[in-house]
Short mmCIF file of C-alpha atoms in Angstrom, two decimals:
data_model
loop_
_atom_site.label_atom_id
_atom_site.label_comp_id
_atom_site.label_asym_id
_atom_site.label_seq_id
_atom_site.Cartn_x
_atom_site.Cartn_y
_atom_site.Cartn_z
CA TRP A 1 145.06 116.58 80.74
CA CYS A 2 148.35 118.17 79.99
CA GLY A 3 150.13 115.43 78.47
CA TRP A 4 153.66 116.30 81.24
CA ASP A 5 155.05 113.15 79.42
CA VAL A 6 155.52 114.71 76.11
CA PRO A 7 158.36 117.52 76.39
CA LEU A 8 157.58 120.45 75.01
CA GLY A 9 159.94 122.56 72.21
CA VAL A 10 161.27 120.89 68.81
CA HIS A 11 159.54 117.67 67.54
CA ARG A 12 160.52 115.53 64.21
CA VAL A 13 157.59 114.28 62.48
CA ILE A 14 157.87 111.02 61.80
CA CYS A 15 154.25 109.61 60.37
CA ARG A 16 153.50 108.16 57.39
CA ALA A 17 152.87 110.18 54.57
CA PRO A 18 151.45 112.73 53.44
CA GLY A 19 151.69 114.03 57.16
CA LEU A 20 150.01 115.69 59.82
CA THR A 21 147.03 117.78 59.23
CA ALA A 22 147.18 120.70 61.70
CA THR A 23 143.83 121.57 62.97
CA THR A 24 142.26 124.79 63.79
CA CYS A 25 141.09 124.10 67.38
CA LEU A 26 142.50 120.90 69.79
CA HIS A 27 139.11 118.65 68.76
CA ARG A 28 141.27 116.20 66.01
CA GLY A 29 137.97 116.86 63.99
CA SER A 30 137.44 119.80 64.07
CA ALA A 31 138.23 122.54 61.08
CA PRO A 32 141.62 121.99 59.38
CA VAL A 33 144.01 125.17 59.10
CA MET A 34 143.91 126.23 55.92
CA ALA A 35 147.20 128.00 53.45
CA ASN A 36 147.41 129.89 50.22
CA ARG A 37 149.14 128.04 47.55
CA ARG A 38 150.13 128.94 44.34
CA LEU A 39 150.15 126.92 40.70
CA ALA A 40 152.82 127.44 38.33
CA ASP A 41 150.26 129.41 35.93
CA ASP A 42 149.79 132.09 39.23
CA VAL A 43 146.56 130.20 40.16
CA ASP A 44 145.84 130.90 43.29
CA TYR A 45 144.38 128.56 45.78
CA ARG A 46 143.26 127.51 49.51
CA GLU A 47 144.37 123.72 50.95
CA GLU A 48 144.75 122.14 54.24
CA LEU A 49 147.63 123.02 56.37
CA VAL A 50 149.57 119.24 56.20
CA ILE A 51 153.25 119.14 58.33
CA PRO A 52 154.79 116.44 56.06
CA PRO A 53 157.35 113.64 57.03
CA GLY A 54 160.92 114.63 58.11
CA SER A 55 159.70 118.15 59.23
CA TYR A 56 160.13 119.63 62.44
CA VAL A 57 157.88 121.81 64.23
CA GLU A 58 157.73 123.38 67.34
CA ILE A 59 155.45 122.27 70.04
CA LEU A 60 154.24 125.20 72.44
CA GLU A 61 151.88 123.23 74.51
CA THR A 62 150.47 119.77 74.98
CA ARG A 63 146.75 118.45 75.64
CA VAL A 64 144.94 115.07 76.07
CA HIS A 65 141.79 115.02 73.79
CA GLY A 66 140.03 111.70 71.78
CA GLY A 67 142.95 109.24 72.98
CA ARG A 68 145.44 111.55 71.80
CA VAL A 69 148.58 113.58 73.53
CA ARG A 70 148.05 116.81 71.14
CA GLY A 71 150.45 119.16 70.67
CA ARG A 72 149.95 123.28 69.38
CA ILE A 73 152.67 124.83 67.28
CA CYS A 74 153.10 127.68 65.14
CA TRP A 75 154.34 127.07 61.40
CA GLU A 76 156.09 129.92 59.51
CA GLU A 77 156.26 129.50 56.09
CA GLU A 78 156.30 131.75 52.70
CA GLU A 79 153.96 132.86 50.91
CA SER A 80 153.13 135.31 47.95
CA GLY A 81 151.38 137.77 47.90
CA GLY A 82 147.42 137.59 48.11
CA GLY A 83 145.11 138.99 44.92
CA GLY A 84 148.55 138.25 42.68
CA GLY A 85 146.40 135.84 40.77
CA LYS A 86 145.16 135.15 37.29
CA LYS A 87 141.74 136.30 38.23
CA MET A 88 143.09 140.07 38.56
CA GLY A 89 143.41 139.81 34.88
CA ALA A 90 139.33 139.82 34.58
CA ILE A 91 139.35 143.62 35.71
CA LYS A 92 137.27 145.51 33.07
CA ARG A 93 138.55 149.12 32.11
CA ARG A 94 135.45 150.66 30.53
CA ALA A 95 135.96 154.42 30.77
CA SER A 96 139.14 154.98 28.43
CA LYS A 97 140.67 157.64 30.40
CA LEU A 98 141.07 155.40 33.45
CA LEU A 99 143.02 153.04 31.44
CA LEU A 100 146.21 154.37 32.03
CA MET A 101 145.71 154.65 35.90
CA LYS A 102 143.83 150.95 36.24
CA GLN A 103 147.34 149.33 34.24
CA SER A 104 149.75 150.91 36.41
CA SER A 105 147.99 150.17 39.49
CA PHE A 106 147.57 146.60 38.28
CA ARG A 107 151.68 146.75 37.53
CA ARG A 108 151.98 147.27 41.08
CA LYS A 109 149.95 144.64 42.48
CA GLU A 110 151.46 141.93 40.06
CA GLU A 111 154.78 143.32 41.60
CA SER A 112 153.97 142.91 45.26
CA ALA A 113 151.89 139.38 44.50
CA ASN A 114 155.50 138.37 43.23
CA GLN A 115 156.71 139.46 46.83
CA LYS A 116 157.17 136.98 49.46
CA ARG A 117 155.96 137.51 52.91
CA ILE A 118 156.03 135.04 55.93
CA VAL A 119 153.17 133.84 57.57
CA ARG A 120 152.23 132.53 60.65
CA HIS A 121 149.81 129.74 60.87
CA GLU A 122 148.94 128.66 64.44
CA GLY A 123 147.04 125.38 65.06
CA TRP A 124 147.25 121.47 66.63
CA ILE A 125 148.21 117.84 65.39
CA SER A 126 148.81 114.30 67.16
CA LEU A 127 151.65 113.77 68.99
CA GLU A 128 150.99 109.98 70.26
CA TRP A 129 148.77 108.21 71.88
CA LYS A 130 147.83 109.04 75.69
CA LYS A 131 149.16 107.55 78.48
CA SER A 132 147.22 105.00 81.10
CA ASN A 133 147.58 107.92 83.88
CA GLU A 134 146.62 110.93 81.50
CA LYS A 135 143.36 112.44 82.09
CA ASP A 136 141.29 113.01 78.70
CA GLU A 137 138.91 115.86 78.21
CA SER A 138 136.98 114.57 75.99
CA ALA A 139 136.32 112.09 78.14
CA VAL A 140 134.81 114.38 80.80
CA GLU A 141 131.27 114.03 79.89
CA ASP A 142 131.33 110.60 79.12
CA ASP A 143 132.68 109.60 82.41
CA VAL A 144 129.85 111.59 83.96
CA ASN A 145 127.85 109.55 82.07
CA GLY A 146 129.54 106.41 82.96
CA MET A 147 130.52 105.93 79.44
CA GLY A 148 134.11 106.83 79.82
CA LYS A 149 136.05 103.16 80.13
CA ASP A 150 138.84 102.10 77.98
CA LEU A 151 138.73 105.24 75.73
CA GLU A 152 142.16 104.61 73.96
CA ALA A 153 140.34 101.06 72.38
CA ARG A 154 137.31 103.26 71.66
CA TYR A 155 139.45 105.62 69.81
CA ARG A 156 141.55 102.89 67.80
CA SER A 157 138.15 101.00 66.91
CA ASP A 158 137.11 104.56 65.46
CA ASP A 159 139.92 104.27 63.34
CA ASP A 160 139.98 101.18 62.40
CA GLU A 161 135.92 101.38 61.11
CA ASP A 162 137.09 105.08 59.15
CA GLY A 163 140.34 102.86 57.01
CA GLY A 164 143.04 104.47 58.88
CA ALA A 165 143.56 106.37 56.16
CA ALA A 166 145.02 109.43 58.47
CA ALA A 167 148.15 109.82 59.75
CA ASP A 168 147.75 109.90 63.27
CA ALA A 169 145.91 106.51 62.92
CA ASP A 170 148.32 103.76 63.91
CA SER A 171 150.35 102.78 66.78
CA GLY A 172 152.29 105.81 66.97
CA PRO A 173 154.14 108.08 67.90
CA TRP A 174 153.89 110.82 65.41
CA THR A 175 156.79 112.70 65.90
CA GLU A 176 159.40 112.73 68.72
CA PRO A 177 161.13 115.58 71.02
CA VAL A 178 164.69 116.73 69.81
CA PRO A 179 166.14 115.74 73.01
CA LEU A 180 167.51 118.45 75.62
CA GLY A 181 170.61 117.82 77.73
CA VAL A 182 174.46 117.55 76.85
CA TYR A 183 175.64 118.31 73.14
CA ARG A 184 179.09 118.22 71.85
CA ILE A 185 179.76 120.92 69.31
CA ASN A 186 180.71 119.56 65.83
CA ALA A 187 181.30 122.72 63.35
CA SER A 188 179.58 125.79 61.83
CA ILE A 189 176.35 124.67 59.81
CA GLY A 190 176.45 125.69 56.35
CA GLY A 191 179.52 128.26 56.53
CA GLY A 192 177.31 130.69 59.19
CA GLY A 193 180.46 131.07 61.30
CA GLY A 194 180.28 134.99 60.28
CA GLY A 195 184.20 135.26 60.04
CA HIS A 196 184.62 133.44 63.44
CA GLY A 197 186.75 130.58 62.77
CA CYS A 198 185.69 126.88 62.12
CA GLY A 199 183.43 126.17 65.22
CA LEU A 200 179.87 127.08 66.02
CA PRO A 201 178.68 131.09 66.83
CA LEU A 202 177.19 131.47 70.13
CA ARG A 203 174.61 134.16 69.01
CA SER A 204 172.46 136.57 71.23
CA SER A 205 169.19 135.21 70.60
CA PRO A 206 167.41 133.03 67.96
CA ASP A 207 167.72 135.21 64.83
CA PRO A 208 170.42 134.13 62.64
CA ASP A 209 171.33 137.57 61.92
CA SER A 210 171.57 138.08 65.82
CA THR A 211 175.01 139.73 67.62
CA VAL A 212 177.83 137.06 67.83
CA LEU A 213 179.13 137.05 71.05
CA GLY A 214 181.51 134.12 70.75
CA ASN A 215 182.58 131.37 69.04
CA LEU A 216 182.36 127.35 70.33
CA ASP A 217 185.69 125.66 68.86
CA PRO A 218 184.81 121.66 67.70
CA GLY A 219 184.85 119.26 70.37
CA ARG A 220 183.49 121.51 73.45
CA CYS A 221 180.19 120.49 75.21
CA VAL A 222 177.33 122.38 75.73
CA GLU A 223 174.08 121.92 77.79
CA VAL A 224 170.91 122.84 75.58
CA VAL A 225 168.25 123.98 77.36
CA ARG A 226 165.07 124.62 74.63
CA THR A 227 164.95 124.00 71.15
CA GLN A 228 163.31 126.45 68.54
CA VAL A 229 162.31 126.03 64.47
CA ARG A 230 160.73 128.05 61.89
CA GLY A 231 159.00 126.37 59.97
CA ARG A 232 160.33 127.62 56.32
CA ASP A 233 164.29 127.33 57.03
CA GLN A 234 163.96 123.71 59.13
CA VAL A 235 167.02 125.23 61.17
CA VAL A 236 166.44 123.60 64.56
CA ARG A 237 168.49 126.25 67.05
CA ALA A 238 168.67 125.60 70.38
CA ARG A 239 169.73 127.83 73.52
CA VAL A 240 172.66 126.58 75.50
CA ILE A 241 174.91 127.22 78.75
CA VAL A 242 178.70 127.35 78.35
CA ASN A 243 180.47 126.38 81.19
CA GLY A 244 183.76 128.27 81.98
CA ASN A 245 186.86 126.81 79.94
CA GLY A 246 187.94 123.72 82.48
CA GLY A 247 184.89 123.27 84.05
CA ASP A 248 186.38 124.46 87.12
CA GLY A 249 183.86 127.13 88.15
CA GLY A 250 186.67 129.63 87.33
CA ALA A 251 184.62 131.56 84.66
CA LYS A 252 181.39 133.08 84.48
CA PRO A 253 179.14 130.39 82.38
CA ALA A 254 177.63 131.52 79.46
CA ALA A 255 174.35 131.23 77.60
CA GLY A 256 173.31 132.43 73.89
CA TRP A 257 171.77 130.50 70.75
CA ILE A 258 173.32 127.98 68.54
CA SER A 259 171.67 126.52 65.24
CA LEU A 260 171.76 122.76 65.89
CA LEU A 261 170.99 121.15 63.00
CA ASP A 262 169.41 121.79 59.34
CA ALA A 263 166.93 119.32 58.42
CA LEU A 264 167.32 120.33 54.48
CA THR A 265 171.23 119.62 54.22
CA GLY A 266 171.25 117.17 57.14
CA SER A 267 174.16 118.73 58.82
CA SER A 268 174.33 119.42 62.25
CA GLY A 269 176.01 121.82 64.37
CA ALA A 270 176.24 119.77 67.20
CA SER A 271 175.95 116.04 68.36
CA PRO A 272 173.99 114.87 71.66
CA VAL A 273 175.99 112.82 74.38
CA PRO A 274 174.52 109.58 74.86
CA VAL A 275 173.84 108.40 77.90
CA GLY A 276 174.43 105.37 80.05
CA ALA A 277 177.67 104.04 82.03
CA TYR A 278 181.21 105.20 80.38
CA VAL A 279 184.39 103.23 81.12
CA VAL A 280 187.62 105.69 82.28
CA VAL A 281 190.34 105.58 79.98
#
């Protein structure tokens, strides 16, 4: 039931526009995750959280439901301070002696509304259709009733009847994982070397401002064992294992975090080394 064939970690959304709607529960038809938004004229409103194509999102857990592999996500984004919309301007000041105090309070609230805050949204999105060897949680009741045959065909048929409007209604997959394995260092992303040469900083944690443990020179190979991303900055960070110089076991391997790629700028701190047969030259 857990969708073991789909790896955890960072995935890139590759579905069609407008993107994948995040729901509050595992069930695809459950209530959508709602996010606060603000128009240019400072009018606040709420809308469904949709992860657009091309975005990177971290998958924390996978389960199979409704014929699909569903992934639990944590999406971070910046929001303007709450309560700063035009509705605040409708406050009536009935007592003249409180006028100055209320105006001062209003200014403080307005300044707070203009400040950005980081909001974390948790929910579920569809990743791909389930494999034939994966058990579907939504099929348990149907199996008991003898109605659990050809579930995927049934769900695909339901989508066709609905017009296939949802981004996760076509053949899929709707996301692709950022692969683990061996990567070759390119250079620093966005000048983030922090004064450590032209290589890539190796940091103590995924925080881009964490302690720099060392500098990885271009051309050096590392093993990526884990990936993370924060929705707001779209920089994929990777935990890597770095062997000692020369790879002869003479030095103790080091571990740390690097900036693997920046989705907003297209720059890449390291590139995967393809697997397969090689000719020794």
